[in-house]
Each structure stands twice: as C-alpha cells, then as structure tokens.
Amino acid sequence: MRILVTAPYHEKGREELTRLFGEVIYRPWKSHGRGYKPDELIALLNETKAGALITEHDEVTAEVIEAHPELKFIGVCRGTPSNVAVQVATKLGIPVFNTPARNAQAVAELFIANVITLMRHTLNSIQWLESGQWGVGAHTSYLQFKGNELAGKQVGMVGFGAVGQTIANILKTFPCEITYFDPFFTSDDPAFKKQSLEDLFRTSDVVGIHLPVTTETKGMIGGELLSLMKPDAIFVNTARAVVVDRHSLLEAIENSRIRGAILDVFDQEPPDETDYRLIRHPNVLATPHIAGATHEVEDHHVAILNRVLNEYFGKGNHQVPQLVNREVLSSIVK
C-alpha cells in the first residue's frame, strides 16, 4: 500500500512506515509553503494513487474524503484532528488516528517558564537594564524587581489531560500544590487534588487552561469564574482562545482584579484590536501561539503515530476505531 505523508516525518519514521505498508510518498506541507487546500489534496491523492494519508495541517474536508473513500486510514499528527472531517471518515469506515500528547512536554515547559518570567518580572528587568536606567545604588534593581517564587504556590489545572499532567508532574518537585478540574478523569496520584471548577478558581495562585474546543467548552471560562480568582493570581491559557470569554478576561486585567495573564492563543490569529489590548497590557505576557512549536514535537508525533499504526495494522485489526487517542494518551502520560 502507498502512504502519502504530507506531515513533517523524519527519515527513520518513514522507513518504519515503508516496512509496515510497502511504499511512502513524502510531500510535506512545509515544502509546499502551507497546508494543502482540499482541491490540491484531492489532486495529490489522485496523482500518487495513495491508499492512506498522514497529514498535519492540510484541509482534509468531507469533499476530500468522499473523493477517496478507498483510503485505509487517515493519520493526523495533531493532538486533536480538527483539520479532518472525522464523522465523514467514520461513516465511510476509514479509521482516523491522531497523536495526543505530542506537544505535552513543549507546552509544559513554556507554561512553567512564562509563569516564572511573569512572577519574577524578568522581561521588565531586562528592558530596564538594557535601557541604561541602572543609576547609583547597588540595590536599585533588587528592590524594584523583587518577585515571587513558584514553589509553594497552588497551581490549578482546568482539564487534566496530557499537558496538565505533564505540568503537574514537573511542578510536584518544586514543590507546588496541584489541583485540577476534569469531569472525565480522576488521577490515582494522591499528590493531585480534584476540585470543583469554582473552588479551583477561588483557591489557586495560578490557573491554567488545558481544554479542547467542544460545544461544551466554548466560552466556558467567563466573568463569573474569573471574578472568583485571588487578586494576586495569574491566569494562563496555552490551549484554545475560544474556551475563554476574552472580554471578561480583558475587563479583569484592565481593572487589576487579578495579577496578570499569560496567553499563547487568541480569538483572532493574526490578532484583532481586542486581542491586542490584551497582548499589549503591561500585566500580560503574550506569545504568538508557539507553546507547541519545538523541533522535538515532530519527533514525538512520528513515534506516537507509528506505534499506533503498528499496533493496529500489525495485529490484523480491521475494526474501525473511534479516534485512537485514549489508549495512547494513558500509556504516554504514564
């Protein structure tokens, strides 16, 4: 079987696919300059006569899938297959495999780094130093930029999947008190305490959002919850912007109801005027959707997807799964 791979996939990973399936045709979207549009993907599948597709950022719409109902599977190198018409694929009997937890370590590291950066006034102190403001007095900077340690703080996770658990396992050693809200998961680690959503917002020093986008989570974090936060608490969103009511968050920031916010995702990307009001606020540390942007993430998604494909097809399993992620997630997090 020929496998069309448009996701970034290192040579060793492609060799493993070749041994399992027979032939790999590698047309990465990065070389194309952007993800393939539906008409381009249909043409590419026709040209290569591929029997399966491994994608990352291409638009695998219903049109693409219906034009190629013979596909044996679609592999998606993402935590959630949001670029694929999964329901159409499932209806046609095409398994869809994704790679949950591929960016868990990357997001966790940036989460912790940026929380410490905000708590220690690191960016402000660098700008102050570079601007030549250090006058007479050895203790000027010591007094002006004295911050807080992350150790000893309560960090609350809204959603306790791969990212939340990775952060929690690192922060446990600081040590931090870790609490979480997740109606679908209960940790067996006694170091992690499950809370109601309201209690988590009320008691945490740092609130981290780690939610997928669903009908239930869109706009889930609004003014009522934000109003429960401590005045010196920090709000962090490295997940998806639409799960937070940005107007309520902006109001909380501009009225100094919380200490600050750390944001990596925005309602509009590129940002619109409202997003830029958040981004440019002095109590906000904002990054341009780079929490999962490491070279190692691509290595992770290759390892995860190849293992799932080998387990599924290597064992002769021909049942069509719902998204193959729960089993993978539990094994990776452990």
CSV table of C-alpha atoms in Angstrom, one decimal:
chain,number,residue,atom,x,y,z
A,1,MET,CA,0.0,0.0,0.0
A,2,ARG,CA,1.2,3.5,-0.8
A,3,ILE,CA,1.1,6.0,2.0
A,4,LEU,CA,1.0,9.7,1.2
A,5,VAL,CA,2.7,11.7,4.0
A,6,THR,CA,2.3,15.4,4.0
A,7,ALA,CA,3.1,15.9,7.7
A,8,PRO,CA,6.7,16.5,8.8
A,9,TYR,CA,8.2,13.0,9.1
A,10,HIS,CA,11.8,12.2,9.7
A,11,GLU,CA,13.6,9.6,7.6
A,12,LYS,CA,13.6,6.9,10.3
A,13,GLY,CA,9.9,7.2,10.7
A,14,ARG,CA,9.3,6.9,7.0
A,15,GLU,CA,11.5,3.8,6.9
A,16,GLU,CA,9.3,2.3,9.6
A,17,LEU,CA,6.2,3.1,7.6
A,18,THR,CA,7.7,1.5,4.5
A,19,ARG,CA,8.4,-1.7,6.3
A,20,LEU,CA,4.9,-1.8,7.6
A,21,PHE,CA,3.0,-0.8,4.5
A,22,GLY,CA,5.3,-1.0,1.4
A,23,GLU,CA,5.8,2.5,0.0
A,24,VAL,CA,5.8,6.0,1.3
A,25,ILE,CA,5.4,9.1,-0.8
A,26,TYR,CA,6.7,12.2,1.1
A,27,ARG,CA,5.2,15.6,0.1
A,28,PRO,CA,5.5,17.6,3.3
A,29,TRP,CA,3.3,20.7,3.6
A,30,LYS,CA,6.4,22.8,4.7
A,31,SER,CA,7.9,22.3,1.2
A,32,HIS,CA,4.6,23.4,-0.3
A,33,GLY,CA,4.7,26.5,1.8
A,34,ARG,CA,1.4,25.9,3.6
A,35,GLY,CA,-1.1,23.2,4.3
A,36,TYR,CA,-2.8,21.7,1.2
A,37,LYS,CA,-6.2,23.0,0.3
A,38,PRO,CA,-9.0,20.4,-0.5
A,39,ASP,CA,-8.6,20.6,-4.3
A,40,GLU,CA,-4.8,20.3,-4.0
A,41,LEU,CA,-5.1,17.3,-1.7
A,42,ILE,CA,-7.6,15.6,-4.0
A,43,ALA,CA,-5.3,16.1,-6.9
A,44,LEU,CA,-2.3,14.9,-4.9
A,45,LEU,CA,-4.1,11.7,-3.8
A,46,ASN,CA,-5.1,11.1,-7.4
A,47,GLU,CA,-1.6,11.7,-8.7
A,48,THR,CA,0.1,9.4,-6.1
A,49,LYS,CA,-2.6,6.8,-6.0
A,50,ALA,CA,-2.1,6.6,-2.3
A,51,GLY,CA,-4.2,4.2,-0.2
A,52,ALA,CA,-3.7,6.2,3.0
A,53,LEU,CA,-2.9,9.7,4.2
A,54,ILE,CA,-0.8,11.1,7.0
A,55,THR,CA,-1.4,14.8,7.5
A,56,GLU,CA,-0.8,17.6,9.9
A,57,HIS,CA,-2.2,21.0,8.7
A,58,ASP,CA,-3.9,20.1,5.4
A,59,GLU,CA,-7.7,20.7,5.0
A,60,VAL,CA,-9.0,17.1,4.9
A,61,THR,CA,-12.6,18.1,4.3
A,62,ALA,CA,-15.6,16.0,3.6
A,63,GLU,CA,-15.0,16.7,-0.1
A,64,VAL,CA,-11.5,15.2,0.1
A,65,ILE,CA,-12.6,12.1,2.0
A,66,GLU,CA,-15.7,11.4,-0.2
A,67,ALA,CA,-13.5,11.7,-3.3
A,68,HIS,CA,-11.2,9.0,-1.8
A,69,PRO,CA,-13.5,6.5,0.1
A,70,GLU,CA,-10.9,3.8,-0.5
A,71,LEU,CA,-8.4,5.2,2.0
A,72,LYS,CA,-7.4,2.6,4.5
A,73,PHE,CA,-6.7,5.2,7.2
A,74,ILE,CA,-6.0,8.9,7.9
A,75,GLY,CA,-3.2,9.7,10.4
A,76,VAL,CA,-3.3,13.1,11.9
A,77,CYS,CA,-0.1,14.5,13.5
A,78,ARG,CA,-2.0,16.7,15.9
A,79,GLY,CA,-3.4,16.4,19.4
A,80,THR,CA,-6.9,16.7,18.1
A,81,PRO,CA,-7.8,16.0,14.4
A,82,SER,CA,-9.5,19.3,14.0
A,83,ASN,CA,-8.5,19.6,10.3
A,84,VAL,CA,-10.2,16.4,9.4
A,85,ALA,CA,-13.9,15.7,8.7
A,86,VAL,CA,-13.8,12.8,11.2
A,87,GLN,CA,-17.6,12.0,11.1
A,88,VAL,CA,-17.4,11.6,7.3
A,89,ALA,CA,-14.4,9.3,7.6
A,90,THR,CA,-16.0,7.2,10.2
A,91,LYS,CA,-19.2,6.9,8.2
A,92,LEU,CA,-17.1,5.6,5.3
A,93,GLY,CA,-15.3,3.1,7.5
A,94,ILE,CA,-12.0,5.0,7.4
A,95,PRO,CA,-10.1,4.9,10.7
A,96,VAL,CA,-8.7,8.2,11.9
A,97,PHE,CA,-5.6,8.1,14.2
A,98,ASN,CA,-4.2,11.2,15.9
A,99,THR,CA,-1.3,11.9,18.2
A,100,PRO,CA,-2.4,13.2,21.6
A,101,ALA,CA,0.4,14.3,23.9
A,102,ARG,CA,2.8,15.0,21.1
A,103,ASN,CA,3.4,18.6,22.4
A,104,ALA,CA,2.7,18.0,26.1
A,105,GLN,CA,6.4,18.5,27.1
A,106,ALA,CA,6.8,21.5,24.9
A,107,VAL,CA,3.7,23.2,26.2
A,108,ALA,CA,4.5,22.3,29.8
A,109,GLU,CA,8.0,23.8,29.6
A,110,LEU,CA,6.7,27.1,28.1
A,111,PHE,CA,3.9,27.2,30.7
A,112,ILE,CA,6.3,27.0,33.6
A,113,ALA,CA,8.9,29.2,32.0
A,114,ASN,CA,6.4,32.0,31.4
A,115,VAL,CA,4.8,31.8,34.8
A,116,ILE,CA,8.2,32.2,36.4
A,117,THR,CA,9.1,35.0,34.0
A,118,LEU,CA,5.9,36.9,35.0
A,119,MET,CA,6.3,36.2,38.7
A,120,ARG,CA,10.0,37.3,38.7
A,121,HIS,CA,9.5,40.4,36.5
A,122,THR,CA,12.2,39.1,34.2
A,123,LEU,CA,11.2,40.9,31.0
A,124,ASN,CA,10.7,44.2,32.7
A,125,SER,CA,14.1,43.9,34.4
A,126,ILE,CA,15.8,43.1,31.2
A,127,GLN,CA,14.3,46.1,29.4
A,128,TRP,CA,15.2,48.3,32.4
A,129,LEU,CA,18.8,47.1,32.3
A,130,GLU,CA,19.1,47.5,28.5
A,131,SER,CA,17.7,51.0,28.6
A,132,GLY,CA,20.5,52.1,30.9
A,133,GLN,CA,18.3,53.0,33.9
A,134,TRP,CA,20.6,51.5,36.5
A,135,GLY,CA,21.7,54.5,38.4
A,136,VAL,CA,23.6,55.0,41.6
A,137,GLY,CA,22.9,52.4,44.3
A,138,ALA,CA,23.7,48.7,44.2
A,139,HIS,CA,20.3,47.6,45.4
A,140,THR,CA,18.1,49.6,43.0
A,141,SER,CA,17.2,46.6,40.8
A,142,TYR,CA,16.9,44.3,43.9
A,143,LEU,CA,14.2,46.4,45.4
A,144,GLN,CA,12.4,47.3,42.1
A,145,PHE,CA,12.1,43.8,40.7
A,146,LYS,CA,11.7,41.6,43.7
A,147,GLY,CA,9.3,38.9,42.7
A,148,ASN,CA,7.8,35.6,43.9
A,149,GLU,CA,8.8,32.0,43.8
A,150,LEU,CA,6.6,29.5,42.1
A,151,ALA,CA,7.4,26.9,44.7
A,152,GLY,CA,4.8,26.6,47.4
A,153,LYS,CA,2.0,28.0,45.2
A,154,GLN,CA,-1.2,26.3,44.3
A,155,VAL,CA,-1.5,25.6,40.6
A,156,GLY,CA,-4.9,24.7,39.3
A,157,MET,CA,-5.4,22.8,36.1
A,158,VAL,CA,-8.7,23.2,34.2
A,159,GLY,CA,-8.6,20.0,32.2
A,160,PHE,CA,-6.1,17.3,33.3
A,161,GLY,CA,-5.1,15.6,30.1
A,162,ALA,CA,-1.6,15.1,28.8
A,163,VAL,CA,-0.5,18.7,29.1
A,164,GLY,CA,-1.9,19.3,32.5
A,165,GLN,CA,-0.5,16.1,33.9
A,166,THR,CA,3.0,16.8,32.4
A,167,ILE,CA,3.0,20.2,34.0
A,168,ALA,CA,1.8,18.7,37.3
A,169,ASN,CA,4.5,16.1,37.4
A,170,ILE,CA,7.2,18.7,36.9
A,171,LEU,CA,5.7,21.1,39.4
A,172,LYS,CA,5.3,18.4,42.0
A,173,THR,CA,9.0,18.5,42.6
A,174,PHE,CA,9.2,22.3,43.1
A,175,PRO,CA,7.1,21.6,45.2
A,176,CYS,CA,3.7,23.1,44.3
A,177,GLU,CA,0.2,22.1,45.4
A,178,ILE,CA,-1.5,20.7,42.3
A,179,THR,CA,-5.3,20.8,42.0
A,180,TYR,CA,-7.4,20.0,38.9
A,181,PHE,CA,-10.9,20.0,37.4
A,182,ASP,CA,-11.7,17.3,34.9
A,183,PRO,CA,-15.1,15.6,34.8
A,184,PHE,CA,-13.7,12.8,32.6
A,185,PHE,CA,-10.6,11.9,34.5
A,186,THR,CA,-9.5,11.1,38.1
A,187,SER,CA,-5.9,10.8,38.9
A,188,ASP,CA,-4.6,8.0,41.1
A,189,ASP,CA,-1.7,10.2,42.3
A,190,PRO,CA,-2.6,11.3,45.8
A,191,ALA,CA,-0.4,14.4,45.2
A,192,PHE,CA,-3.0,15.8,42.8
A,193,LYS,CA,-6.3,17.0,44.3
A,194,LYS,CA,-9.6,17.1,42.3
A,195,GLN,CA,-11.7,20.2,42.8
A,196,SER,CA,-14.9,21.8,41.5
A,197,LEU,CA,-14.3,24.4,38.9
A,198,GLU,CA,-15.4,27.2,41.3
A,199,ASP,CA,-13.2,26.0,44.1
A,200,LEU,CA,-10.2,25.8,41.8
A,201,PHE,CA,-10.6,29.4,40.6
A,202,ARG,CA,-11.2,30.6,44.1
A,203,THR,CA,-8.1,28.9,45.7
A,204,SER,CA,-5.4,28.8,43.0
A,205,ASP,CA,-2.5,31.1,42.7
A,206,VAL,CA,-2.1,30.1,39.1
A,207,VAL,CA,-5.0,28.9,37.0
A,208,GLY,CA,-4.0,27.0,33.8
A,209,ILE,CA,-6.5,26.3,31.0
A,210,HIS,CA,-5.9,22.9,29.2
A,211,LEU,CA,-9.3,22.4,27.4
A,212,PRO,CA,-10.1,21.1,23.9
A,213,VAL,CA,-12.7,23.0,21.9
A,214,THR,CA,-16.1,21.4,22.1
A,215,THR,CA,-19.6,22.6,22.2
A,216,GLU,CA,-19.5,22.5,25.9
A,217,THR,CA,-16.2,24.3,26.4
A,218,LYS,CA,-16.6,27.2,24.1
A,219,GLY,CA,-16.9,30.3,26.3
A,220,MET,CA,-16.8,28.1,29.4
A,221,ILE,CA,-14.4,30.4,31.2
A,222,GLY,CA,-16.3,33.7,31.7
A,223,GLY,CA,-16.6,36.6,34.1
A,224,GLU,CA,-18.3,34.7,36.9
A,225,LEU,CA,-15.3,32.3,37.2
A,226,LEU,CA,-12.7,35.0,36.7
A,227,SER,CA,-14.3,37.1,39.5
A,228,LEU,CA,-13.6,34.2,41.9
A,229,MET,CA,-9.8,34.5,41.4
A,230,LYS,CA,-7.5,35.9,44.0
A,231,PRO,CA,-6.3,39.5,43.3
A,232,ASP,CA,-2.7,38.3,43.1
A,233,ALA,CA,-3.5,35.2,41.0
A,234,ILE,CA,-2.2,34.5,37.4
A,235,PHE,CA,-4.4,33.2,34.6
A,236,VAL,CA,-2.7,31.1,31.9
A,237,ASN,CA,-4.2,29.9,28.6
A,238,THR,CA,-1.9,27.8,26.3
A,239,ALA,CA,-4.9,25.8,25.0
A,240,ARG,CA,-7.5,27.4,22.8
A,241,ALA,CA,-8.7,31.0,23.0
A,242,VAL,CA,-12.4,30.3,22.3
A,243,VAL,CA,-12.9,28.5,25.6
A,244,VAL,CA,-12.3,31.9,27.4
A,245,ASP,CA,-14.6,34.9,27.1
A,246,ARG,CA,-11.8,37.4,26.2
A,247,HIS,CA,-13.9,40.4,27.1
A,248,SER,CA,-14.3,39.2,30.6
A,249,LEU,CA,-10.6,38.4,30.8
A,250,LEU,CA,-9.8,41.9,29.4
A,251,GLU,CA,-12.0,43.5,32.0
A,252,ALA,CA,-10.4,41.6,34.8
A,253,ILE,CA,-6.9,42.6,33.6
A,254,GLU,CA,-7.7,46.2,32.9
A,255,ASN,CA,-9.4,46.6,36.3
A,256,SER,CA,-6.5,44.9,38.1
A,257,ARG,CA,-8.8,42.2,39.5
A,258,ILE,CA,-6.1,39.6,39.0
A,259,ARG,CA,-2.3,40.0,39.0
A,260,GLY,CA,-1.9,39.2,35.3
A,261,ALA,CA,-2.3,36.7,32.5
A,262,ILE,CA,-0.1,34.6,30.3
A,263,LEU,CA,-1.6,33.9,26.8
A,264,ASP,CA,-0.4,32.0,23.8
A,265,VAL,CA,-3.7,31.8,21.9
A,266,PHE,CA,-6.1,34.4,20.7
A,267,ASP,CA,-9.6,34.6,19.3
A,268,GLN,CA,-8.2,36.0,16.0
A,269,GLU,CA,-4.9,34.9,14.6
A,270,PRO,CA,-3.5,37.3,13.5
A,271,PRO,CA,-4.9,39.3,16.4
A,272,ASP,CA,-7.6,41.9,16.1
A,273,GLU,CA,-7.8,45.1,18.1
A,274,THR,CA,-9.4,43.5,21.2
A,275,ASP,CA,-6.7,40.8,21.2
A,276,TYR,CA,-4.0,43.5,21.0
A,277,ARG,CA,-5.5,45.3,24.0
A,278,LEU,CA,-4.7,42.1,26.0
A,279,ILE,CA,-1.4,41.5,24.3
A,280,ARG,CA,-0.1,45.0,25.0
A,281,HIS,CA,-1.2,45.3,28.6
A,282,PRO,CA,1.8,45.5,30.9
A,283,ASN,CA,0.4,42.8,33.1
A,284,VAL,CA,0.1,40.3,30.3
A,285,LEU,CA,2.9,38.1,28.9
A,286,ALA,CA,1.8,37.0,25.4
A,287,THR,CA,3.4,34.7,22.9
A,288,PRO,CA,2.3,34.1,19.3
A,289,HIS,CA,0.9,30.5,19.5
A,290,ILE,CA,4.3,28.9,20.0
A,291,ALA,CA,3.7,26.7,23.1
A,292,GLY,CA,3.9,23.6,21.0
A,293,ALA,CA,6.5,24.8,18.5
A,294,THR,CA,9.6,22.7,19.1
A,295,HIS,CA,11.6,20.6,16.8
A,296,GLU,CA,11.1,17.7,19.2
A,297,VAL,CA,7.3,17.8,18.8
A,298,GLU,CA,7.7,16.4,15.2
A,299,ASP,CA,9.8,13.5,16.6
A,300,HIS,CA,7.1,12.8,19.2
A,301,HIS,CA,4.2,12.7,16.6
A,302,VAL,CA,6.2,10.3,14.4
A,303,ALA,CA,6.9,8.0,17.4
A,304,ILE,CA,3.2,8.1,18.6
A,305,LEU,CA,1.6,7.6,15.2
A,306,ASN,CA,4.0,4.8,14.1
A,307,ARG,CA,3.4,2.9,17.3
A,308,VAL,CA,-0.4,3.2,17.0
A,309,LEU,CA,-0.3,2.1,13.3
A,310,ASN,CA,1.9,-0.8,14.0
A,311,GLU,CA,-0.3,-2.0,16.9
A,312,TYR,CA,-3.5,-1.6,14.8
A,313,PHE,CA,-2.4,-2.9,11.4
A,314,GLY,CA,0.4,-5.2,12.6
A,315,LYS,CA,-2.1,-7.2,14.7
A,316,GLY,CA,-4.5,-7.5,11.8
A,317,ASN,CA,-7.2,-5.5,13.5
A,318,HIS,CA,-9.7,-4.3,10.9
A,319,GLN,CA,-12.4,-2.8,13.2
A,320,VAL,CA,-12.9,0.9,12.6
A,321,PRO,CA,-12.0,2.7,15.8
A,322,GLN,CA,-13.3,5.9,17.1
A,323,LEU,CA,-10.4,8.3,17.5
A,324,VAL,CA,-7.5,6.3,18.7
A,325,ASN,CA,-6.3,8.5,21.4
A,326,ARG,CA,-7.5,7.4,24.9
A,327,GLU,CA,-5.2,4.3,25.0
A,328,VAL,CA,-2.3,6.2,23.6
A,329,LEU,CA,-2.8,9.1,26.0
A,330,SER,CA,-2.8,6.9,29.1
A,331,SER,CA,0.3,5.0,28.0
A,332,ILE,CA,2.3,8.2,27.1
A,333,VAL,CA,1.4,10.0,30.3
A,334,LYS,CA,2.5,7.1,32.4
